């Protein structure tokens, strides 16, 4: 703000700054003022818009079209109507993949959200240290693939340091990534480890927006930390929490890389999450039409969940002030 | 402001242009008109082929060979992507497992005019690369077989001489001398051997046999030596079969017996195996397993492991009275849209020549496809004091040995995708082998489309 006041007069009138509607200007002024800004703004938006159209909008449309075709990428697509969708409905592996994915999402989101919230609240209530906030974010700096490989080694049944410690304690070794019971929870927790810091910082930013005087007033009234958490923090954090949940659920449904480097979908499809099945169908079996149909199904599932989450959590409303 | 807008427009335009031209350069794969681009995946083989390229360039002034090497997993992904993007190499190292799919996608150039003489190569290697249309799509490059690697220190401690290891036999009823040997090599936490009273199969310290996973659809280094020596074949025909035979009683009996070794505690369980961290050679190197079935491509890895004294033995003789080992061979293929097809054909002809294959053999990394190349490789291994007769013997021995190939059929990727989880289910989850009949039906349904 101090910079703005000491800088040469900007093209924005004080009324603009105050948030009132700008007054109509003469044609000439509009050309050099508001109109020029509009063009410049459009220009700045253009690369992102171009990227959106080219890499999101067009591929989505094309993906929907391809879902109605038999397509191996190297020869022209052949229209097959609803064949791929019929196959999908009758494909036990697809339903199994969906089940595995939902299992992963539940574990991942459940553990991640609770842990991230705990970390965020502790960061806000107990420390001002920027170093600590940075440390929390450290695992997020590592790529999913590297994290997956490192955990794969650490959790290896015979050679991993994790199992060496378990065996050292006199317990049975645990095949974390090679047993169908353990594999999905393990992958989910690896990803919790990798992402929890980032989620915690998002929530921490939301917590910073809660006025401190509310806590002070509650303290004066004799409220405990626990009561303040449930009566002040949680209600006021709800919109941020809702957005974070929506983002993490979408991200979780798209889990791929950790599975690819740790289990390859095994053992016996126990970790064959939907994205991995889609990838395998497309790039392994060259069934791009069928893979597109499953991608469209995933899009539909995610859209429905997101709308539901948005409604249920009233993500667009705030209880503040 | 106007100047600023213009500047922004100009910068955006320049950026867009650079992106477009950047893509264009990528599309040409950075190669000139006189360059032949060649891809391979094995870093160990790179120096050998660089030496071949040097000789080739000398003999063909004006032609350059640009070799790109990348890891196995990246290799196939990038190759697929390159076919789509039109940036494929002129020549690439092809694998029989992928051949059916590439032939189906029509991305390979027929090599009939190279005049490949099948008799100039080890038996069966050249014939594998003929498509269903009768055209040749690969020039033989090298070959490999599977044998039993063992930790000499552990076999000697168990009182098993090299001669005994090389004369094992098996059957699906009592496992024969092979099962006896690996049972004896298995040691539990209390020091009891697998064939001793009181052996604790749940607390094994050293397994008799390392696991190489469930073997997917081919079982190359797991169950295939047993299934083949029991007389089983993957498909109804040697090449381009129309029906798989995973529903065969013989096959299912073999698989049941083989994975049953894990239940007895002799074979390391599925949970010991991860592609990335703990493959068979790592289990042997770490002392967790005494023996492992592995391919000739792993010779340098086993023999190069510090502190490990390795021996090799031929696969055990089966109920047919014969031993069996998969003999697989790679080939060089030319892509249909190669930008320098004439140069590519010259290069492939040279790669398949005895001259280049002798050069490659001299590096002692693989067995080249020509007998001359193979001889050079054997001599190179001998120089390193490595006995490779367990790998070469089966190819020469027609009386007591059967060599067999990867199944070459349509829809190979689908077969793999269906069999991989099915076999893992049998090994890891103790699913009944009868379930493989259903998987076989699904596979044959796809093949019959």
XYZ file of C-alpha atoms in Angstrom:
770
model
C 0.000 0.000 0.000
C 2.793 2.407 0.831
C 4.296 1.766 -2.542
C 1.020 2.642 -4.224
C 0.695 5.932 -2.379
C 4.235 7.045 -3.131
C 4.214 6.020 -6.770
C 3.178 8.347 -9.645
C -0.602 8.698 -10.080
C -1.960 5.443 -11.411
C -4.580 5.131 -14.121
C -7.055 3.978 -11.508
C -9.105 6.727 -9.953
C -9.447 6.806 -6.161
C -13.079 5.731 -6.710
C -11.864 2.554 -8.401
C -9.600 1.840 -5.520
C -12.436 2.342 -3.066
C -14.445 -0.170 -5.013
C -17.193 2.135 -6.291
C -18.330 1.933 -9.872
C -16.111 3.923 -12.233
C -17.695 6.975 -13.843
C -18.397 6.896 -17.571
C -15.538 8.468 -19.474
C -15.281 10.117 -22.803
C -14.713 7.950 -25.854
C -11.125 9.064 -26.197
C -10.398 8.426 -22.557
C -11.961 4.972 -22.724
C -9.716 4.094 -25.665
C -6.594 4.930 -23.685
C -7.941 4.025 -20.268
C -10.448 1.261 -19.457
C -10.625 -0.058 -23.047
C -6.861 -0.341 -23.275
C -6.777 -2.202 -19.990
C -9.370 -4.623 -21.284
C -7.290 -5.396 -24.360
C -4.164 -5.772 -22.287
C -5.997 -7.988 -19.831
C -7.250 -10.151 -22.690
C -3.709 -10.354 -23.974
C -2.444 -11.533 -20.616
C -5.242 -14.036 -20.309
C -4.676 -15.239 -23.867
C -1.795 -17.685 -23.178
C -3.712 -19.319 -20.331
C -6.891 -19.344 -22.392
C -4.997 -20.813 -25.331
C -3.574 -23.459 -23.028
C -7.020 -24.183 -21.619
C -8.595 -24.538 -25.052
C -5.698 -26.532 -26.475
C -4.849 -28.811 -23.571
C -8.126 -29.104 -21.641
C -11.198 -28.154 -23.605
C -10.285 -29.699 -26.960
C -8.853 -32.945 -25.504
C -12.007 -33.320 -23.393
C -14.237 -32.957 -26.420
C -12.035 -35.277 -28.446
C -11.905 -37.766 -25.590
C -15.699 -37.852 -25.459
C -15.807 -38.416 -29.210
C -13.155 -41.158 -29.036
C -15.104 -42.943 -26.325
C -17.608 -43.832 -29.039
C -14.947 -45.283 -31.321
C -12.517 -48.150 -31.697
C -9.173 -46.402 -31.961
C -5.588 -47.652 -31.815
C -3.947 -44.253 -32.495
C -2.200 -45.312 -35.665
C -5.208 -46.001 -37.854
C -8.345 -43.836 -38.118
C -10.953 -44.121 -35.381
C -13.937 -46.319 -36.205
C -17.358 -45.309 -34.820
C -18.794 -48.083 -32.624
C -21.578 -46.210 -30.828
C -22.058 -47.269 -27.230
C -19.965 -50.453 -27.490
C -17.226 -49.172 -25.199
C -19.734 -48.125 -22.555
C -21.498 -51.497 -22.769
C -18.151 -53.219 -22.343
C -17.341 -50.982 -19.394
C -20.577 -51.820 -17.585
C -19.861 -55.535 -18.038
C -16.142 -55.339 -17.276
C -15.421 -56.745 -13.784
C -11.891 -55.296 -13.851
C -13.312 -51.785 -14.363
C -15.616 -52.121 -11.348
C -12.811 -53.645 -9.336
C -10.550 -50.727 -10.294
C -13.232 -48.272 -9.215
C -13.582 -50.090 -5.895
C -9.805 -50.047 -5.357
C -9.695 -46.345 -6.241
C -12.481 -45.471 -3.808
C -10.703 -47.460 -1.092
C -7.530 -45.506 -1.821
C -9.384 -42.166 -1.816
C -11.045 -42.866 1.528
C -7.808 -43.776 3.272
C -5.812 -41.032 1.620
C -8.317 -38.235 2.198
C -9.292 -39.372 5.666
C -5.784 -39.596 7.033
C -4.485 -36.635 5.058
C -7.238 -34.202 6.038
C -7.158 -35.023 9.743
C -3.334 -34.927 9.852
C -3.145 -31.725 7.797
C -5.713 -30.035 10.002
C -3.850 -31.044 13.130
C -0.550 -29.778 11.693
C -2.155 -26.507 10.508
C -3.762 -25.802 13.882
C -0.548 -26.623 15.720
C 1.377 -24.323 13.362
C -1.071 -21.523 14.010
C -1.565 -21.901 17.721
C 1.896 -22.958 18.872
C 4.542 -21.449 16.636
C 5.421 -18.491 14.439
C 8.464 -20.234 12.996
C 8.762 -19.952 9.226
C 11.412 -22.684 9.353
C 8.915 -25.143 10.809
C 6.382 -24.256 8.122
C 9.059 -24.909 5.534
C 9.978 -28.243 7.095
C 6.348 -29.347 6.927
C 6.409 -28.720 3.210
C 9.655 -30.635 2.557
C 8.198 -33.974 1.348
C 6.106 -32.033 -1.177
C 9.326 -30.861 -2.851
C 10.062 -34.432 -3.883
C 8.456 -35.845 -7.007
C 5.862 -38.585 -6.596
C 8.033 -40.974 -8.583
C 11.110 -40.418 -6.431
C 9.017 -40.694 -3.265
C 7.493 -43.925 -4.594
C 10.867 -45.472 -5.396
C 12.409 -44.459 -2.060
C 9.457 -45.931 -0.125
C 9.526 -49.041 -2.319
C 13.085 -49.676 -1.190
C 12.461 -48.755 2.411
C 9.420 -51.033 2.644
C 10.818 -53.988 0.702
C 9.947 -57.190 2.540
C 13.473 -58.556 2.648
C 15.858 -55.679 2.077
C 13.967 -52.580 3.268
C 15.050 -50.697 6.349
C 11.411 -50.558 7.495
C 11.177 -54.324 7.639
C 14.651 -54.605 9.147
C 13.388 -52.523 12.051
C 10.201 -54.590 12.308
C 12.225 -57.823 12.245
C 14.652 -56.312 14.766
C 11.728 -55.796 17.139
C 11.014 -59.499 16.878
C 7.893 -59.053 14.753
C 7.005 -60.728 11.436
C 8.072 -58.864 8.321
C 5.222 -57.073 6.563
C 4.943 -57.265 2.756
C 3.716 -53.690 2.564
C 3.557 -53.444 -1.219
C 3.339 -57.110 -2.194
C 0.321 -58.213 -0.205
C -3.181 -57.411 -1.379
C -4.329 -56.337 2.091
C -1.450 -53.980 2.719
C -0.757 -52.565 -0.739
C -3.489 -49.930 -1.085
C -3.220 -48.573 2.478
C 0.562 -48.382 2.015
C 0.302 -46.464 -1.260
C -2.309 -44.178 0.291
C -0.036 -43.443 3.264
C 2.991 -42.808 1.028
C 0.928 -40.172 -0.738
C -0.314 -38.773 2.575
C 3.330 -38.375 3.620
C 4.099 -36.593 0.362
C 1.079 -34.236 0.309
C 0.116 -33.621 3.912
C 2.462 -30.645 4.297
C 1.007 -28.869 1.290
C -2.552 -29.471 2.453
C -1.598 -28.307 5.937
C -0.216 -25.059 4.522
C -3.428 -24.450 2.555
C -5.431 -24.937 5.726
C -2.936 -22.828 7.637
C -3.548 -19.988 5.178
C -7.271 -20.367 5.858
C -6.647 -20.263 9.595
C -4.671 -17.040 9.219
C -7.805 -15.408 7.828
C -9.699 -16.022 11.084
C -9.496 -12.827 13.174
C -7.424 -13.323 16.291
C -9.808 -11.230 18.401
C -12.346 -14.045 18.202
C -9.935 -16.325 20.028
C -9.130 -13.536 22.479
C -12.831 -12.971 23.192
C -13.370 -16.709 23.627
C -10.420 -16.896 26.008
C -11.870 -14.047 28.063
C -15.080 -16.065 28.254
C -13.043 -19.013 29.523
C -13.232 -21.263 26.474
C -10.719 -24.125 26.244
C -8.489 -24.734 23.181
C -10.613 -27.775 22.318
C -13.845 -25.754 22.507
C -12.310 -22.914 20.464
C -11.292 -25.442 17.816
C -14.825 -26.792 17.431
C -16.718 -23.514 17.889
C -14.449 -21.025 16.111
C -11.788 -22.715 14.006
C -13.854 -25.420 12.335
C -16.900 -23.298 11.366
C -14.792 -20.424 10.056
C -12.386 -22.694 8.254
C -15.188 -24.582 6.514
C -15.035 -22.833 3.088
C -11.257 -23.359 2.838
C -11.580 -26.910 4.115
C -14.268 -27.558 1.527
C -12.102 -26.311 -1.337
C -9.122 -28.286 -0.039
C -11.284 -31.415 0.177
C -12.600 -30.955 -3.347
C -9.061 -30.505 -4.674
C -7.609 -33.457 -2.801
C -10.469 -35.773 -3.725
C -10.020 -34.933 -7.419
C -6.265 -35.440 -7.071
C -6.703 -38.714 -5.203
C -9.025 -40.172 -7.789
C -6.266 -39.565 -10.315
C -3.556 -41.443 -8.425
C -1.181 -43.049 -10.906
C 2.543 -42.456 -10.520
C 2.988 -43.984 -7.079
C 1.177 -47.125 -8.236
C 3.231 -47.254 -11.427
C 6.572 -47.231 -9.605
C 5.697 -49.353 -6.592
C 3.267 -52.151 -7.511
C 2.427 -51.827 -11.196
C -1.193 -52.534 -10.303
C -0.404 -55.810 -8.524
C -0.500 -58.122 -6.801
C -3.369 -59.613 -8.781
C -4.915 -56.206 -9.575
C -5.075 -55.295 -5.876
C -3.734 -51.814 -6.671
C -5.063 -51.497 -10.187
C -6.558 -48.044 -9.623
C -8.761 -46.606 -12.332
C -6.129 -44.271 -13.788
C -3.694 -47.163 -14.035
C -6.253 -49.352 -15.753
C -7.037 -46.535 -18.177
C -3.331 -46.040 -18.896
C -2.788 -49.778 -19.390
C -5.738 -50.074 -21.729
C -4.571 -47.131 -23.804
C -0.794 -47.334 -23.915
C -0.359 -51.024 -23.149
C -3.182 -52.521 -25.166
C -3.761 -49.704 -27.672
C -7.469 -49.583 -26.812
C -7.778 -45.832 -26.814
C -11.527 -45.864 -27.445
C -12.221 -47.993 -24.390
C -9.730 -46.013 -22.315
C -11.534 -42.812 -23.379
C -14.874 -44.254 -22.305
C -13.446 -45.043 -18.865
C -11.936 -41.544 -18.711
C -15.340 -40.042 -19.470
C -16.803 -42.181 -16.693
C -14.115 -40.904 -14.324
C -14.912 -37.321 -15.389
C -18.596 -37.927 -14.664
C -17.860 -39.472 -11.264
C -15.544 -36.609 -10.302
C -17.995 -33.950 -11.516
C -20.807 -35.508 -9.489
C -18.645 -35.804 -6.369
C -17.386 -32.229 -6.728
C -20.894 -30.771 -7.121
C -22.097 -32.825 -4.175
C -19.161 -31.765 -2.041
C -19.626 -28.129 -3.018
C -23.299 -28.232 -2.060
C -22.893 -30.217 1.142
C -20.030 -28.143 2.463
C -21.493 -24.808 1.319
C -18.050 -24.063 -0.070
C -19.164 -20.761 -1.596
C -20.389 -19.259 1.673
C -18.527 -18.004 4.696
C -19.620 -17.776 8.287
C -17.202 -14.953 8.910
C -18.761 -11.564 9.672
C 1.135 1.937 -23.500
C 0.877 1.264 -27.185
C 4.535 0.415 -27.268
C 4.111 -1.869 -24.287
C 1.205 -3.672 -25.929
C 3.222 -4.096 -29.100
C 6.133 -5.380 -27.103
C 3.908 -7.910 -25.360
C 2.411 -8.976 -28.688
C 5.853 -9.344 -30.215
C 7.168 -11.323 -27.271
C 4.129 -13.610 -27.269
C 4.531 -14.132 -31.004
C 8.217 -14.911 -30.626
C 7.474 -17.370 -27.855
C 4.782 -19.092 -29.895
C 7.087 -19.246 -32.908
C 9.927 -20.681 -30.872
C 7.579 -23.321 -29.474
C 6.404 -24.261 -32.940
C 9.885 -24.418 -34.406
C 11.104 -26.234 -31.316
C 8.480 -28.890 -31.922
C 9.441 -29.112 -35.547
C 13.052 -29.729 -34.641
C 11.990 -32.390 -32.183
C 9.930 -34.008 -34.909
C 12.914 -34.489 -37.149
C 14.641 -36.150 -34.195
C 17.627 -33.913 -34.822
C 18.809 -36.109 -37.682
C 20.090 -35.096 -41.081
C 19.205 -36.724 -44.378
C 22.310 -38.922 -44.235
C 21.748 -40.023 -40.687
C 20.263 -43.333 -39.633
C 18.646 -43.151 -36.204
C 18.854 -46.336 -34.122
C 17.300 -47.094 -30.723
C 18.255 -49.797 -28.240
C 17.487 -50.334 -24.544
C 20.473 -52.179 -23.099
C 23.159 -49.841 -21.784
C 25.570 -52.799 -21.539
C 25.334 -53.332 -25.294
C 25.783 -49.700 -26.255
C 29.607 -49.785 -26.608
C 29.398 -52.892 -28.808
C 26.937 -51.277 -31.206
C 28.882 -48.028 -31.178
C 31.835 -50.061 -32.413
C 29.640 -51.573 -35.160
C 28.427 -48.107 -36.133
C 31.995 -46.873 -36.436
C 32.889 -49.720 -38.810
C 29.668 -49.203 -40.758
C 30.328 -45.488 -41.207
C 33.814 -46.279 -42.496
C 32.371 -48.639 -45.094
C 29.585 -46.237 -46.043
C 31.090 -42.758 -46.309
C 28.447 -40.071 -45.911
C 26.173 -42.178 -43.731
C 26.032 -41.510 -39.984
C 24.426 -43.732 -37.364
C 22.901 -41.925 -34.399
C 22.343 -44.361 -31.535
C 19.912 -43.573 -28.715
C 19.793 -45.799 -25.648
C 17.063 -45.681 -23.007
C 15.824 -47.973 -20.251
C 13.469 -50.895 -21.003
C 10.284 -49.286 -19.595
C 10.877 -45.856 -21.153
C 11.897 -47.488 -24.398
C 8.487 -48.940 -25.280
C 6.552 -45.918 -24.068
C 8.722 -43.576 -26.117
C 8.615 -45.841 -29.130
C 4.820 -45.915 -29.018
C 4.704 -42.144 -28.607
C 7.151 -41.709 -31.480
C 4.949 -43.742 -33.820
C 2.046 -41.459 -32.973
C 4.061 -38.262 -33.268
C 5.836 -39.354 -36.436
C 9.254 -39.054 -34.762
C 10.058 -42.755 -34.771
C 13.647 -43.938 -35.241
C 14.654 -45.454 -38.577
C 15.747 -48.678 -36.907
C 14.998 -50.064 -33.437
C 15.759 -53.153 -31.381
C 12.604 -55.226 -31.360
C 11.387 -57.810 -28.843
C 9.362 -60.867 -29.810
C 6.858 -60.077 -27.041
C 6.019 -56.808 -28.823
C 6.336 -58.028 -32.391
C 2.744 -59.240 -32.755
C 1.374 -55.895 -31.698
C 3.626 -53.878 -33.997
C 2.791 -56.173 -36.891
C -0.883 -55.678 -36.092
C -0.456 -51.896 -36.020
C 1.285 -52.007 -39.365
C 4.220 -49.842 -38.301
C 7.024 -52.115 -39.489
C 8.744 -52.127 -42.860
C 9.036 -55.521 -44.629
C 12.667 -56.612 -44.830
C 12.336 -59.272 -47.545
C 14.760 -57.472 -49.842
C 17.565 -57.733 -47.269
C 18.037 -61.337 -48.348
C 18.256 -62.734 -44.800
C 19.469 -66.337 -45.015
C 17.803 -68.175 -42.131
C 20.483 -70.869 -42.103
C 23.135 -68.251 -41.330
C 21.752 -67.867 -37.795
C 21.161 -70.067 -34.790
C 18.139 -72.313 -35.470
C 14.703 -70.741 -35.130
C 15.918 -67.180 -34.599
C 15.161 -65.840 -38.061
C 11.849 -67.652 -38.540
C 10.292 -65.924 -35.528
C 10.299 -62.606 -37.308
C 8.022 -63.545 -40.148
C 4.548 -62.040 -39.963
C 1.268 -63.751 -40.733
C 1.448 -62.124 -44.159
C 4.648 -64.064 -44.899
C 6.887 -60.979 -44.879
C 10.004 -60.612 -42.735
C 9.934 -57.782 -40.175
C 13.105 -58.338 -38.199
C 16.744 -59.191 -38.831
C 18.148 -61.587 -36.181
C 20.355 -59.867 -33.678
C 21.099 -62.048 -30.657
C 19.726 -64.849 -28.519
C 19.423 -65.923 -24.923
C 18.443 -68.994 -22.937
C 17.570 -69.554 -19.293
C 19.667 -71.534 -16.798
C 19.992 -72.022 -13.048
C 22.409 -69.630 -11.325
C 23.571 -70.791 -7.915
C 25.652 -69.550 -5.025
C 28.623 -71.949 -5.017
C 29.377 -71.339 -1.357
C 25.871 -72.458 -0.375
C 25.751 -75.500 -2.675
C 29.155 -76.672 -1.446
C 28.064 -76.206 2.162
C 24.983 -78.311 1.345
C 27.213 -80.979 -0.188
C 25.872 -80.514 -3.696
C 28.584 -80.833 -6.327
C 28.493 -78.966 -9.618
C 27.860 -82.271 -11.419
C 24.766 -82.894 -9.287
C 23.456 -79.386 -9.919
C 23.876 -79.979 -13.634
C 22.032 -83.288 -13.583
C 18.768 -82.490 -11.814
C 15.368 -83.761 -12.864
C 11.846 -83.041 -11.703
C 8.283 -84.297 -11.913
C 5.010 -82.778 -10.688
C 4.356 -85.612 -8.212
C 7.309 -85.553 -5.821
C 9.408 -82.846 -7.455
C 12.302 -85.252 -8.232
C 15.934 -84.498 -7.500
C 15.361 -80.826 -8.268
C 12.913 -80.391 -5.386
C 15.191 -82.453 -3.145
C 18.114 -80.156 -4.001
C 16.307 -76.894 -3.341
C 14.760 -78.344 -0.167
C 18.253 -79.205 1.031
C 19.499 -75.724 0.131
C 16.698 -74.126 2.157
C 17.679 -73.254 5.715
C 15.365 -71.988 8.463
C 16.201 -69.639 11.323
C 17.256 -72.531 13.538
C 19.689 -73.800 10.934
C 17.502 -76.748 9.916
C 17.410 -77.625 6.249
C 14.167 -77.948 4.272
C 14.459 -81.726 4.114
C 15.160 -82.145 7.817
C 12.748 -83.003 10.603
C 11.399 -79.932 12.395
C 12.053 -77.533 9.504
C 10.172 -74.265 10.129
C 8.825 -73.229 6.715
C 7.458 -69.986 8.103
C 10.825 -68.728 9.307
C 13.177 -69.333 6.437
C 16.589 -67.719 6.459
C 17.815 -68.903 3.040
C 15.369 -70.071 0.363
C 16.444 -72.850 -1.976
C 15.082 -71.005 -5.004
C 14.641 -67.259 -5.539
C 11.342 -65.994 -6.876
C 11.048 -64.077 -10.109
C 7.398 -63.166 -9.589
C 4.449 -65.049 -11.002
C 5.791 -65.150 -14.533
C 2.979 -63.275 -16.264
C 1.943 -64.922 -19.552
C 5.310 -66.438 -20.499
C 7.000 -67.550 -17.273
C 10.335 -67.128 -19.025
C 12.470 -67.304 -15.881
C 9.923 -68.956 -13.585
C 7.634 -71.827 -14.588
C 8.371 -72.127 -18.328
C 11.333 -74.596 -18.102
C 9.033 -76.943 -16.153
C 5.894 -76.508 -18.262
C 7.866 -77.067 -21.475
C 9.784 -80.092 -20.147
C 6.389 -81.575 -19.237
C 5.472 -81.331 -22.900
C 3.215 -78.276 -22.699
C 3.083 -75.593 -25.411
C 1.704 -72.077 -25.110
C -0.456 -72.212 -28.213
C -1.836 -74.604 -30.795
C 0.852 -73.585 -33.301
C 4.485 -72.611 -32.780
C 3.931 -69.180 -34.338
C 0.782 -67.141 -34.802
C -1.311 -69.628 -32.867
C -5.028 -68.982 -32.587
C -5.607 -70.603 -29.197
C -3.677 -70.416 -25.941
C -3.490 -73.516 -23.754
C -3.399 -72.191 -20.211
C -6.424 -74.416 -19.598
C -4.331 -77.549 -20.156
C -4.252 -79.996 -17.233
C -0.519 -80.451 -17.737
C 0.087 -76.708 -17.463
C -2.099 -76.256 -14.431
C -0.505 -79.232 -12.681
C 2.966 -77.765 -13.302
C 1.937 -74.334 -12.033
C 0.313 -75.875 -8.963
C 3.461 -77.824 -8.173
C 5.819 -74.913 -8.916
C 4.061 -72.317 -6.754
C 3.448 -75.080 -4.198
C 7.212 -74.982 -3.581
C 6.607 -71.633 -1.899
C 4.020 -73.177 0.426
C 6.629 -75.745 1.394
C 9.060 -72.920 2.140
C 11.625 -73.785 -0.587
C 10.720 -71.091 -3.108
C 10.837 -67.483 -1.880
C 7.268 -66.203 -1.596
C 5.737 -63.701 -3.997
C 6.088 -60.990 -1.365
C 9.876 -61.230 -1.714
C 9.745 -60.067 -5.267
C 9.398 -56.545 -6.555
C 10.465 -55.671 -10.069
C 12.337 -52.620 -8.899
C 13.875 -53.472 -5.549
C 14.221 -57.207 -5.127
C 14.476 -59.254 -8.323
C 15.883 -62.808 -8.319
C 19.522 -61.724 -8.679
C 19.195 -59.413 -5.665
C 17.794 -62.284 -3.601
C 20.816 -64.409 -4.495
C 23.239 -61.523 -3.985
C 21.830 -60.752 -0.542
C 22.077 -64.380 0.536
C 18.297 -64.778 0.846
C 18.203 -67.411 -1.898
C 20.671 -70.104 -2.958
C 19.613 -70.450 -6.612
C 17.670 -68.555 -9.276
C 16.457 -69.214 -12.793
C 17.589 -66.316 -14.925
C 18.461 -65.445 -18.483
C 21.767 -65.181 -20.314
C 21.377 -61.402 -20.335
C 22.047 -61.512 -16.577
C 25.388 -63.362 -16.761
C 27.470 -60.204 -16.314
C 25.265 -59.047 -13.433
C 25.571 -62.295 -11.461
C 29.258 -62.756 -12.160
C 29.919 -59.092 -11.497
C 28.410 -59.176 -7.999
C 31.166 -58.622 -5.443
C 31.642 -61.434 -2.959
C 29.377 -63.832 -4.850
C 30.913 -66.995 -6.264
C 28.475 -68.098 -8.956
C 27.924 -71.338 -10.800
C 25.414 -72.140 -13.527
C 23.520 -75.337 -14.329
C 21.182 -76.424 -17.096
C 17.453 -76.543 -16.354
C 16.209 -79.846 -14.825
C 15.007 -82.689 -17.015
C 11.223 -83.093 -16.958
C 8.637 -85.858 -17.340
C 9.312 -85.957 -21.098
C 12.879 -87.007 -20.316
C 14.131 -83.796 -21.880
C 15.263 -80.515 -20.473
C 13.734 -77.289 -21.750
C 14.737 -73.639 -21.897
C 13.190 -70.679 -23.593
C 15.349 -69.436 -26.436
C 14.517 -65.877 -27.160
C 16.093 -63.631 -29.703
C 15.987 -59.947 -30.400
C 15.918 -58.457 -33.868
C 16.419 -55.139 -35.585
C 13.326 -53.731 -37.252
C 12.877 -50.791 -39.593
C 9.928 -48.479 -39.080
C 7.461 -48.059 -41.916
C 7.831 -44.263 -41.914
C 11.615 -44.219 -41.510
C 12.880 -40.988 -43.014
C 16.061 -42.614 -44.292
C 14.819 -46.013 -45.392
C 17.668 -46.747 -47.781
C 20.263 -45.952 -45.123
C 18.242 -47.915 -42.553
C 18.274 -51.033 -44.732
C 22.025 -50.789 -45.202
C 22.490 -50.438 -41.448
C 20.224 -53.390 -40.617
C 21.950 -55.544 -43.222
C 25.230 -54.669 -41.522
C 23.838 -55.297 -38.028
C 22.738 -58.765 -39.148
C 26.083 -59.520 -40.780
C 28.575 -61.909 -39.270
C 31.125 -59.076 -39.256
C 29.089 -56.842 -36.907
C 27.890 -59.777 -34.838
C 31.479 -60.935 -34.254
C 32.314 -57.393 -33.114
C 29.379 -57.439 -30.685
C 30.295 -60.943 -29.494
C 33.795 -59.745 -28.676
C 32.383 -57.593 -25.887
C 31.082 -60.678 -24.017
C 27.728 -59.171 -23.120
C 25.230 -61.122 -25.258
C 25.212 -64.089 -27.628
C 24.930 -62.723 -31.179
C 22.632 -64.572 -33.590
C 25.246 -65.857 -36.047
C 27.339 -68.895 -35.054
C 30.473 -66.793 -35.607
C 29.150 -64.079 -33.319
C 28.231 -66.672 -30.709
C 31.742 -68.145 -30.851
C 33.240 -64.705 -30.342
C 30.977 -64.178 -27.309
C 31.865 -67.566 -25.789
C 35.549 -66.756 -26.214
C 35.042 -63.351 -24.586
C 33.237 -64.935 -21.620
C 36.005 -67.531 -21.327
C 38.509 -64.715 -21.129
C 36.578 -63.428 -18.143
C 36.685 -66.981 -16.708
C 32.935 -67.465 -17.077
C 31.614 -70.874 -18.159
C 28.520 -70.285 -20.313
C 27.913 -73.883 -21.394
C 24.628 -74.006 -19.431
C 23.333 -71.406 -21.883
C 24.998 -72.525 -25.101
C 24.692 -76.288 -24.549
C 20.903 -76.472 -24.929
C 21.073 -74.749 -28.327
C 23.534 -77.303 -29.680
C 22.005 -80.343 -27.964
C 19.048 -81.540 -30.007
C 18.831 -84.930 -28.303
C 18.250 -84.142 -24.637
C 17.090 -80.591 -24.911
C 14.109 -78.642 -26.125
C 14.402 -74.977 -26.837
C 11.192 -73.072 -27.294
C 10.260 -69.513 -28.079
C 8.035 -66.803 -26.647
C 4.501 -67.298 -27.923
C 4.022 -65.118 -31.010
C 0.339 -64.277 -31.477
C -2.023 -61.413 -32.080
C -3.230 -59.446 -29.046
C -0.030 -60.177 -27.095
C -0.649 -57.116 -24.893
C -4.127 -58.347 -23.983
C -2.800 -61.791 -23.164
C -0.210 -60.215 -20.865
C -2.775 -57.910 -19.240
C -5.067 -60.848 -18.454
C -2.484 -63.445 -17.444
C -0.343 -61.218 -15.210
C -2.959 -60.703 -12.463
C -4.284 -64.270 -12.898
C -0.861 -65.830 -12.270
C -0.200 -63.417 -9.391
C -3.500 -64.515 -7.909
C -2.342 -68.142 -7.966
C 1.091 -67.389 -6.515
C 0.346 -64.553 -4.100
C -3.210 -65.340 -3.049
C -3.255 -69.123 -3.402
C -6.102 -68.918 -5.920
C -6.919 -72.348 -7.395
C -5.152 -73.069 -10.699
C -8.508 -74.044 -12.202
C -9.246 -70.315 -12.394
C -6.706 -70.094 -15.232
C -9.206 -71.901 -17.459
C -11.540 -68.889 -17.263
C -8.683 -66.526 -18.079
C -7.729 -68.774 -20.992
C -11.311 -68.593 -22.287
C -11.200 -64.790 -22.129
C -7.906 -64.773 -24.027
C -9.129 -67.144 -26.718
C -12.305 -65.104 -27.063
C -10.185 -62.026 -27.827
C -8.024 -63.996 -30.270
C -11.107 -65.296 -32.019
C -12.461 -61.813 -32.715
